[in-house]
Amino acid sequence: MAKKQSLFSAVLGTRPPISTRATATAVTKSESIPHPSSLHHHGRSSHPSMAEKLAAGRTLVLDVDDGLLLPSSSSPFPYFMLVALEAGGYLRGLVLLLLYPIIFCVGRDSDAAVRLMAMAAFSGLRAGPFLAGRAVLPKWLMEDVATEGFETMRMSGRRVCVARKLPRLMVEGFLREYLGAEAVVGKEMKVLWGFYTGLMEDQDKVVLEEEEKIMLEGNDAVGFSGSLQFLQHPLARCCKNVYLVTRDDRATWKALTRSRYPKALVFHDGRLAFRPTAGSTAMFMWLPFGVALGVARLAIALTVPYRYSTPILASTGMSWRLKEGERPPLLGADGEPGRPRGQLYVCNHRTLIDPVYISVALDRPVRAVSYSLSRFSDLLSPIGRTVRLARDRVVDAGIMGRLLDSGDLLVVSPEGTTCREPYLLRFSPLFAELSDDVVPVGLATEMGMFYATTAGGLKFLDSLYYMVNPRMCYTVQFLERVSTSAVKERKVPSTDMANLVQRKMGDALGYGCTMFNRKDKYLMLAGNDGKCSIAPAAVRS
């Protein structure tokens, strides 16, 4: 009874001592506290939980750390490590890793530990649009969202999210864009002379504004958390009801599945392909060896013929597989006996190395076209026959038409940019106007440590990042030939044909089809349209 009375007093405005054992209860200003045996457990799905009933149509003050995210993500260390590595570089990330023993000793999620991690991750970074919070962190935060916390948030009316540990700029973009939060309250990073100092301060102005809004709404808000510390927050004291989840209930929470994401997570940036916990940052020990291995792999790929280099590279962890073991015929349906016309292969775009593995699967050299490719990446290309396009429909059609007329096997990625997630971007319809038939090729990649693509980083290092991975695998899948002659005969619009090929490829790969394009990706991840200033090169024979 003493513990219940302590909770009741907390909502009324006095600060209770923090108990060492969380107690599940709905704390109400005007009603007696219900007995724990009458509370709903989130593991049951037959009836809506008490939190969902309380939050239905009302303002919800949600504790992000202990009411939305899974208990396994209670330590914010991985998020700060992502900021340190992606925004500050590997040296800053190494400094944060070396500080982990101190962080562990003071408590991994304590206020002192959070401030130390923020100092290491942010100190000296240039202030401005925080791209890591918009482009990198949402993927990892979304994977940590609990189904139970999401359902409670979905049932509410106005959503006010309280981040007690992570700074506001690390979570605000994710909470507003993907979960529909109307307001985000959290600590601010101090700025001096245009740079982050690494120090955090409370966001008092926003807290006061939200308090006023809650009072104007009739003081009918409900709070939701899994920690007694949430009761000390000013907004928690403005709530008519506060629902606290037991530690045992939180232990049964499940991650939100991709199919239930409120908004498809199609784009994200950053080089790391794994969650950088303190125990998984053996990456720093791997890097020196990985760089040497990557250089060796690259040398083999550039100098040794495919039939010999493929098994050698596979022994180093750089493998590929041909799904169903099928290779299509090399000539198109309109081939001529004297001078056969080339074949057009249409693939989804995973990395810059896509044409290389199509060439390996065909055991024939191919010509690849690209909208933007750095000179350095072109030099590192094992096929050595990349042609730049001009992003001009007439010019590009002429370039690819001449390549096909010369009998080349031409590989084109109509998405126009890479996509990491299991989605296909909108297919540009130009390819459907170039030939009487096309061969769709589905590509899938598996990388365990580094992504070989970037929107806001140094793109000329993409191929090297792929080579540095300990293990990686490409899957190549040739689909049935699709006749596009109806487009030339003006019976079918080229856009409809492009959508048809996209659907066939999506069905084969199990990927979702979207209407996003290159511009959408770069505006979201890098704040620009993604155009390259390099002029297209002439077609090389």
XYZ file of C-alpha atoms in Angstrom:
541
model
C 0.000 0.000 0.000
C 2.913 2.336 0.717
C 4.285 1.807 -2.777
C 0.867 2.506 -4.336
C 0.483 5.670 -2.275
C 3.954 6.770 -3.427
C 2.927 6.423 -7.059
C -0.297 8.295 -6.425
C 1.629 11.141 -4.815
C 3.975 11.340 -7.780
C 1.160 12.218 -10.154
C -0.107 14.843 -7.773
C 3.243 16.590 -7.966
C 5.526 15.339 -5.181
C 8.643 13.322 -6.020
C 8.610 9.799 -4.566
C 11.706 7.734 -3.908
C 12.543 5.513 -6.891
C 11.735 1.907 -6.142
C 14.105 -0.864 -7.212
C 11.239 -2.945 -8.544
C 8.754 -1.598 -11.098
C 5.085 -2.006 -10.267
C 2.438 -2.112 -12.989
C -0.540 0.104 -12.337
C -2.639 2.825 -13.835
C -2.186 5.879 -11.636
C -5.183 8.190 -11.550
C -5.694 11.541 -9.892
C -9.357 11.133 -9.202
C -9.732 7.388 -8.669
C -8.311 4.784 -6.367
C -5.466 2.697 -7.714
C -6.606 -0.660 -9.167
C -5.225 -3.877 -7.826
C -2.382 -5.308 -9.980
C -4.310 -8.549 -10.548
C -6.958 -6.622 -12.488
C -4.509 -5.083 -14.956
C -4.155 -6.255 -18.526
C -0.926 -7.942 -19.573
C 0.389 -6.974 -22.994
C 1.112 -10.577 -23.858
C -2.640 -11.158 -24.266
C -4.215 -10.068 -27.520
C -7.902 -10.961 -27.083
C -8.866 -7.615 -25.508
C -7.472 -4.097 -25.757
C -5.083 -3.241 -22.956
C -5.849 -0.718 -20.251
C -3.353 1.667 -21.823
C -5.151 1.450 -25.174
C -8.504 2.114 -23.497
C -7.109 5.074 -21.585
C -5.354 6.527 -24.631
C -8.209 6.068 -27.122
C -8.803 9.452 -28.762
C -6.957 11.374 -26.037
C -3.606 13.095 -25.818
C -0.910 10.532 -25.100
C 2.331 11.453 -23.352
C 4.571 8.566 -24.346
C 7.887 7.665 -22.769
C 10.040 6.833 -25.805
C 12.763 5.018 -23.857
C 10.595 2.749 -21.712
C 7.156 2.931 -23.331
C 7.867 2.645 -27.052
C 11.185 0.852 -27.564
C 11.972 -2.742 -26.651
C 13.667 -3.462 -23.294
C 16.699 -4.790 -25.194
C 17.325 -1.249 -26.449
C 17.381 0.282 -22.956
C 21.018 1.273 -23.393
C 21.401 4.181 -25.855
C 25.033 3.234 -26.600
C 24.344 1.806 -30.114
C 22.553 4.987 -31.190
C 25.368 7.228 -29.993
C 27.890 4.914 -31.678
C 25.979 5.274 -34.955
C 26.176 9.058 -34.635
C 29.876 8.916 -33.756
C 30.739 6.671 -36.709
C 28.449 8.078 -39.392
C 28.696 11.762 -38.517
C 32.135 11.905 -36.928
C 34.200 9.052 -38.397
C 35.909 5.902 -37.186
C 38.340 7.687 -34.853
C 35.465 9.261 -32.924
C 33.736 5.894 -32.784
C 36.909 4.313 -31.385
C 37.072 6.985 -28.678
C 33.478 6.227 -27.668
C 34.260 2.497 -27.564
C 37.275 3.088 -25.319
C 35.015 5.030 -22.944
C 32.634 2.086 -22.594
C 34.242 0.664 -19.406
C 33.508 3.973 -17.679
C 29.988 4.017 -19.146
C 29.400 0.492 -17.867
C 30.637 1.342 -14.374
C 28.383 4.391 -13.941
C 25.354 2.551 -15.381
C 24.781 2.129 -19.121
C 21.495 4.053 -19.132
C 22.198 6.450 -16.268
C 22.134 10.192 -16.805
C 25.902 10.429 -16.311
C 26.537 7.714 -18.913
C 24.202 9.369 -21.420
C 25.929 12.721 -21.004
C 29.342 11.100 -21.456
C 28.200 9.336 -24.644
C 26.673 12.564 -25.972
C 29.935 14.401 -25.293
C 31.967 11.804 -27.215
C 29.512 11.563 -30.122
C 28.671 15.241 -30.675
C 31.540 17.380 -29.386
C 33.025 19.292 -32.302
C 30.448 18.308 -34.922
C 29.187 21.176 -37.062
C 25.672 22.245 -36.067
C 23.022 22.386 -38.745
C 20.631 19.939 -40.427
C 21.310 16.683 -38.602
C 21.245 14.218 -41.490
C 22.116 11.220 -39.303
C 18.870 11.709 -37.387
C 16.880 11.682 -40.616
C 18.838 9.255 -42.792
C 20.653 6.784 -40.504
C 18.896 6.356 -37.152
C 15.267 5.746 -38.298
C 16.074 2.232 -39.570
C 17.561 1.135 -36.249
C 14.934 2.909 -34.126
C 12.119 1.343 -36.156
C 13.579 -2.122 -35.616
C 13.500 -1.440 -31.851
C 9.857 -0.316 -31.711
C 7.716 -2.674 -29.643
C 4.364 -3.789 -31.016
C 2.674 -3.039 -27.686
C 4.041 0.505 -27.504
C 3.123 1.148 -31.132
C -0.449 -0.083 -30.627
C -0.898 2.216 -27.633
C 0.425 5.131 -29.678
C -1.818 4.253 -32.625
C -4.948 4.308 -30.460
C -4.303 7.803 -29.120
C -5.358 11.174 -30.457
C -2.626 13.769 -30.120
C 0.815 12.205 -29.538
C 3.467 13.841 -27.373
C 6.711 11.856 -27.157
C 9.147 12.316 -24.276
C 12.766 11.260 -24.856
C 14.412 11.127 -21.444
C 17.769 9.693 -22.560
C 18.416 10.427 -26.223
C 18.752 14.067 -27.342
C 15.765 15.407 -29.215
C 17.575 15.845 -32.548
C 18.389 12.106 -32.626
C 14.753 10.958 -32.443
C 12.548 13.840 -33.584
C 12.785 13.130 -37.325
C 11.927 9.467 -36.810
C 9.043 10.080 -34.401
C 7.412 12.770 -36.521
C 7.892 11.235 -39.959
C 7.329 7.535 -39.248
C 5.100 7.471 -36.144
C 3.148 10.694 -36.549
C 4.182 12.405 -33.302
C 2.833 15.965 -33.003
C 5.435 17.030 -30.443
C 8.778 15.674 -29.269
C 10.251 16.711 -25.924
C 13.839 15.952 -25.015
C 17.218 17.403 -24.163
C 18.867 19.830 -26.573
C 22.516 19.788 -27.637
C 24.252 23.078 -26.844
C 25.839 24.944 -29.747
C 28.793 27.317 -29.587
C 30.150 29.173 -32.631
C 28.317 26.857 -34.991
C 29.541 23.590 -33.427
C 28.017 21.185 -30.921
C 29.728 21.339 -27.544
C 28.585 17.849 -26.512
C 26.661 19.250 -23.529
C 22.921 18.732 -23.121
C 20.307 21.047 -21.640
C 16.606 20.622 -20.854
C 14.074 21.835 -23.409
C 12.147 23.991 -20.925
C 10.341 26.163 -23.496
C 8.786 23.214 -25.331
C 7.824 21.547 -22.030
C 5.959 24.674 -20.933
C 4.169 24.909 -24.281
C 3.017 21.301 -24.051
C 1.891 21.773 -20.447
C -0.270 24.700 -21.558
C -1.798 22.672 -24.408
C -2.623 19.791 -22.079
C -4.274 22.180 -19.604
C -6.298 23.822 -22.378
C -7.539 20.374 -23.448
C -9.064 19.884 -20.017
C -6.132 18.089 -18.387
C -7.372 14.820 -19.888
C -4.047 13.420 -21.119
C -2.775 9.923 -20.375
C 0.845 8.883 -19.842
C 2.426 5.579 -20.820
C 5.777 4.250 -19.609
C 7.607 1.295 -18.160
C 9.735 3.230 -15.670
C 9.025 5.008 -12.395
C 11.486 7.706 -13.439
C 8.965 8.880 -16.014
C 6.739 10.090 -13.162
C 9.310 12.772 -12.350
C 8.951 14.400 -15.763
C 6.835 17.611 -15.768
C 4.538 16.340 -18.524
C 3.818 13.136 -16.603
C 2.505 15.263 -13.735
C 0.057 16.929 -16.125
C -1.557 13.614 -17.046
C -4.868 12.541 -15.569
C -3.822 8.889 -15.892
C -0.379 7.346 -16.054
C -0.058 3.724 -17.097
C 3.078 1.940 -15.889
C 4.005 -1.412 -17.408
C 5.562 -4.103 -15.250
C 9.081 -5.266 -15.937
C 7.779 -8.779 -16.574
C 5.270 -7.504 -19.133
C 7.936 -5.506 -20.977
C 10.094 -8.621 -21.151
C 7.392 -10.255 -23.314
C 7.168 -7.369 -25.786
C 7.799 -8.213 -29.433
C 9.401 -6.135 -32.156
C 7.080 -4.484 -34.657
C 7.127 -6.481 -37.887
C 7.938 -4.757 -41.178
C 4.447 -5.478 -42.522
C 2.990 -3.324 -39.737
C 5.235 -0.311 -40.174
C 2.970 2.769 -40.382
C 5.188 4.043 -43.211
C 7.385 1.894 -45.427
C 11.060 2.354 -44.602
C 12.392 2.393 -48.170
C 15.461 4.600 -47.781
C 18.206 4.832 -45.211
C 21.872 5.805 -45.278
C 25.072 5.046 -43.392
C 27.814 2.515 -43.941
C 27.205 0.134 -41.039
C 25.111 -2.931 -41.846
C 24.923 -4.092 -38.204
C 23.915 -2.640 -34.856
C 27.128 -1.361 -33.206
C 26.752 -2.615 -29.648
C 29.778 -2.657 -27.359
C 30.177 -6.393 -27.911
C 29.912 -6.259 -31.716
C 32.419 -3.507 -32.415
C 35.118 -6.005 -33.321
C 34.882 -4.058 -36.549
C 37.781 -1.908 -35.355
C 39.964 -5.001 -35.066
C 38.808 -6.244 -38.459
C 39.422 -3.009 -40.389
C 43.241 -3.283 -40.874
C 42.955 -6.888 -42.026
C 39.793 -6.109 -44.014
C 41.458 -3.291 -45.958
C 44.354 -5.572 -46.918
C 41.920 -8.338 -47.879
C 39.832 -5.886 -49.900
C 42.853 -4.711 -51.878
C 43.811 -8.330 -52.586
C 40.269 -9.169 -53.709
C 40.220 -6.152 -55.990
C 43.555 -7.073 -57.547
C 42.299 -10.601 -58.254
C 39.033 -9.329 -59.749
C 40.872 -6.901 -62.058
C 43.598 -9.230 -63.287
C 42.326 -12.817 -63.207
C 39.695 -14.144 -65.681
C 36.232 -14.734 -64.241
C 36.321 -18.511 -64.462
C 39.420 -18.572 -62.236
C 38.819 -15.507 -60.054
C 35.324 -16.602 -58.990
C 36.409 -19.685 -56.977
C 39.436 -17.816 -55.595
C 37.273 -14.939 -54.359
C 34.668 -17.356 -52.995
C 37.352 -18.905 -50.795
C 37.898 -15.456 -49.224
C 34.175 -15.027 -48.415
C 33.185 -13.111 -51.574
C 30.657 -15.474 -53.133
C 27.712 -15.440 -55.515
C 24.997 -17.874 -56.546
C 22.750 -18.296 -59.544
C 19.217 -18.953 -58.390
C 17.738 -22.092 -59.984
C 20.947 -22.453 -62.008
C 19.499 -21.084 -65.252
C 21.278 -18.987 -67.874
C 19.140 -17.485 -70.669
C 20.175 -17.522 -74.336
C 22.526 -14.660 -75.166
C 20.841 -13.369 -78.350
C 17.596 -11.442 -78.547
C 14.549 -12.514 -80.514
C 15.434 -10.049 -83.286
C 18.981 -11.392 -83.841
C 20.276 -11.506 -87.398
C 22.443 -14.341 -88.783
C 25.206 -12.059 -90.075
C 25.304 -9.544 -87.266
C 23.130 -10.387 -84.299
C 21.696 -7.468 -82.379
C 22.586 -7.268 -78.721
C 20.415 -8.312 -75.799
C 19.059 -5.890 -73.212
C 19.182 -7.047 -69.570
C 17.121 -5.049 -67.061
C 18.106 -5.426 -63.383
C 17.283 -3.831 -60.077
C 20.096 -1.733 -58.640
C 21.742 -2.924 -55.404
C 25.378 -1.750 -55.776
C 27.775 -0.532 -58.456
C 28.954 -4.131 -58.881
C 25.605 -5.360 -60.296
C 26.832 -5.638 -63.927
C 29.921 -7.564 -62.817
C 27.892 -10.452 -61.403
C 25.556 -10.493 -64.390
C 28.675 -10.794 -66.556
C 29.968 -13.614 -64.351
C 26.612 -15.423 -64.502
C 26.537 -15.145 -68.309
C 30.245 -15.936 -68.619
C 30.384 -13.182 -71.217
C 31.494 -9.520 -71.141
C 28.666 -6.981 -70.885
C 28.302 -3.247 -71.351
C 26.868 -1.306 -68.431
C 25.307 2.161 -68.496
C 25.128 4.486 -65.521
C 23.775 7.948 -64.821
C 26.554 8.899 -62.425
C 29.796 7.063 -61.830
C 32.984 8.533 -60.396
C 36.193 8.254 -62.384
C 37.714 6.233 -59.548
C 34.852 3.710 -59.527
C 35.100 3.415 -63.310
C 38.799 2.583 -63.023
C 38.042 -0.121 -60.454
C 35.340 -1.754 -62.585
C 36.442 -5.278 -63.585
C 34.302 -5.140 -66.752
C 35.905 -1.818 -67.723
C 33.153 -0.916 -70.191
C 30.848 1.465 -68.328
C 29.071 4.142 -70.366
C 27.706 7.299 -68.752
C 24.272 8.542 -69.667
C 23.248 12.190 -69.939
C 19.781 12.131 -68.270
C 18.434 13.343 -71.611
C 15.844 10.975 -73.054
C 16.798 11.434 -76.718
C 20.555 11.330 -76.113
C 20.350 8.308 -73.803
C 18.128 6.394 -76.234
C 20.662 7.033 -78.984
C 23.594 5.848 -76.838
C 21.927 2.593 -75.785
C 20.513 1.973 -79.243
C 23.992 2.148 -80.802
C 25.319 -0.275 -78.183
C 22.581 -2.775 -78.983
C 23.092 -2.360 -82.720
C 26.779 -3.182 -82.290
C 25.817 -6.562 -80.785
C 26.647 -5.810 -77.141
C 25.000 -7.421 -74.166
C 23.684 -4.299 -72.454
C 22.851 -4.077 -68.718
C 20.646 -1.209 -67.537
C 19.158 -0.407 -64.103
C 15.937 1.554 -64.753
C 15.651 2.520 -61.062
C 18.441 5.040 -61.622
C 19.816 4.649 -58.088
C 20.463 1.950 -55.524
C 17.990 0.733 -52.918
C 19.108 -1.342 -49.912
C 15.766 -2.377 -48.527
C 13.461 -5.060 -50.065
C 11.749 -2.570 -52.365
C 11.945 -1.640 -56.035
C 11.929 2.019 -57.032
C 10.005 3.314 -60.034
C 11.338 1.946 -63.338
C 12.151 4.536 -65.989
C 10.250 3.410 -69.139
C 13.008 4.237 -71.643
C 14.331 0.667 -71.725
C 10.979 -0.611 -73.022
C 11.394 1.502 -76.180
C 14.864 0.239 -77.155
C 14.346 -3.422 -78.053
C 11.707 -5.952 -78.990
C 12.342 -7.908 -75.799
C 14.189 -7.617 -72.486
C 15.489 -10.116 -69.955
C 14.696 -9.066 -66.353
C 17.415 -9.966 -63.836
C 16.666 -9.961 -60.119
C 19.594 -9.191 -57.824
C 19.867 -9.599 -54.057
C 22.862 -8.846 -51.855
C 23.944 -9.949 -48.399
C 26.543 -7.908 -46.500
C 27.392 -8.427 -42.862
C 29.437 -5.369 -41.886
C 29.377 -2.505 -44.421
C 26.912 -1.230 -46.976
C 28.436 -0.622 -50.408
C 26.192 2.363 -51.155
C 25.787 5.854 -49.757
C 23.781 8.991 -50.494
C 25.581 11.496 -48.280
C 29.068 9.973 -48.030
C 31.994 9.415 -50.391
C 30.508 7.449 -53.274
C 33.866 6.630 -54.880
C 34.548 4.311 -51.915
C 31.445 2.182 -52.537
C 33.288 -0.659 -54.279
C 36.015 -0.694 -51.636
C 33.472 -0.936 -48.827
C 31.976 -3.963 -50.552
C 35.382 -5.617 -50.813
C 36.208 -5.002 -47.133
C 33.229 -7.023 -45.830
C 34.239 -10.289 -44.110
C 31.565 -12.198 -46.035
C 29.171 -11.137 -48.760
C 27.048 -12.846 -51.362
C 25.271 -11.835 -54.558
C 22.223 -13.750 -55.775
C 21.470 -13.518 -59.511
C 18.101 -14.629 -60.874
C 17.286 -14.506 -64.599
C 13.554 -14.231 -65.270
C 11.573 -15.137 -68.371
C 12.100 -12.919 -71.376
C 9.480 -10.150 -71.690
C 8.369 -9.030 -75.153
C 8.273 -5.234 -75.503
C 7.358 -5.148 -79.189
C 3.897 -3.815 -78.286
C 5.556 -0.592 -77.149
C 7.239 -0.073 -80.537
C 3.926 -0.810 -82.235
C 2.302 1.834 -79.966
C -0.185 -0.694 -78.612
C 0.994 -0.350 -75.016
C 2.445 2.736 -73.265
C 6.077 2.326 -72.268
C 5.199 3.228 -68.668
C 2.790 0.276 -68.453
C 5.482 -2.050 -69.791
C 7.997 -0.712 -67.272
C 5.498 -1.278 -64.452
C 4.885 -4.824 -65.705
C 8.598 -5.651 -65.620
C 8.854 -4.077 -62.165
C 5.995 -6.243 -60.856
C 7.475 -9.421 -62.324
C 10.823 -8.661 -60.716
C 9.219 -7.735 -57.395
C 7.228 -10.980 -57.320
C 10.333 -13.047 -58.067
C 12.434 -11.336 -55.385
C 9.667 -10.870 -52.814
C 10.219 -7.101 -52.901
C 7.607 -4.371 -52.704
C 7.091 -2.090 -55.705
C 7.090 1.668 -55.098
C 6.807 4.845 -57.167
C 9.761 6.520 -55.450
C 12.606 7.660 -57.700
C 16.192 8.880 -57.425
C 15.184 12.434 -56.557
C 12.973 11.257 -53.686
C 15.845 9.237 -52.247
C 18.419 12.009 -52.303
C 16.045 14.683 -51.040
C 15.265 12.493 -48.037
C 18.786 11.272 -47.265
C 21.122 14.031 -48.462
C 19.002 17.131 -48.992
C 19.789 17.384 -52.726
C 18.509 15.955 -56.008
C 21.406 13.515 -56.431
C 22.539 14.804 -59.802
C 26.177 14.336 -60.756
C 28.095 17.160 -62.408
C 30.317 14.823 -64.435
C 29.542 15.092 -68.158
C 28.652 11.867 -69.974
C 31.539 10.226 -71.741
C 31.464 9.140 -75.345
C 30.687 5.518 -76.083
C 33.909 3.547 -76.095
C 34.416 0.680 -78.477
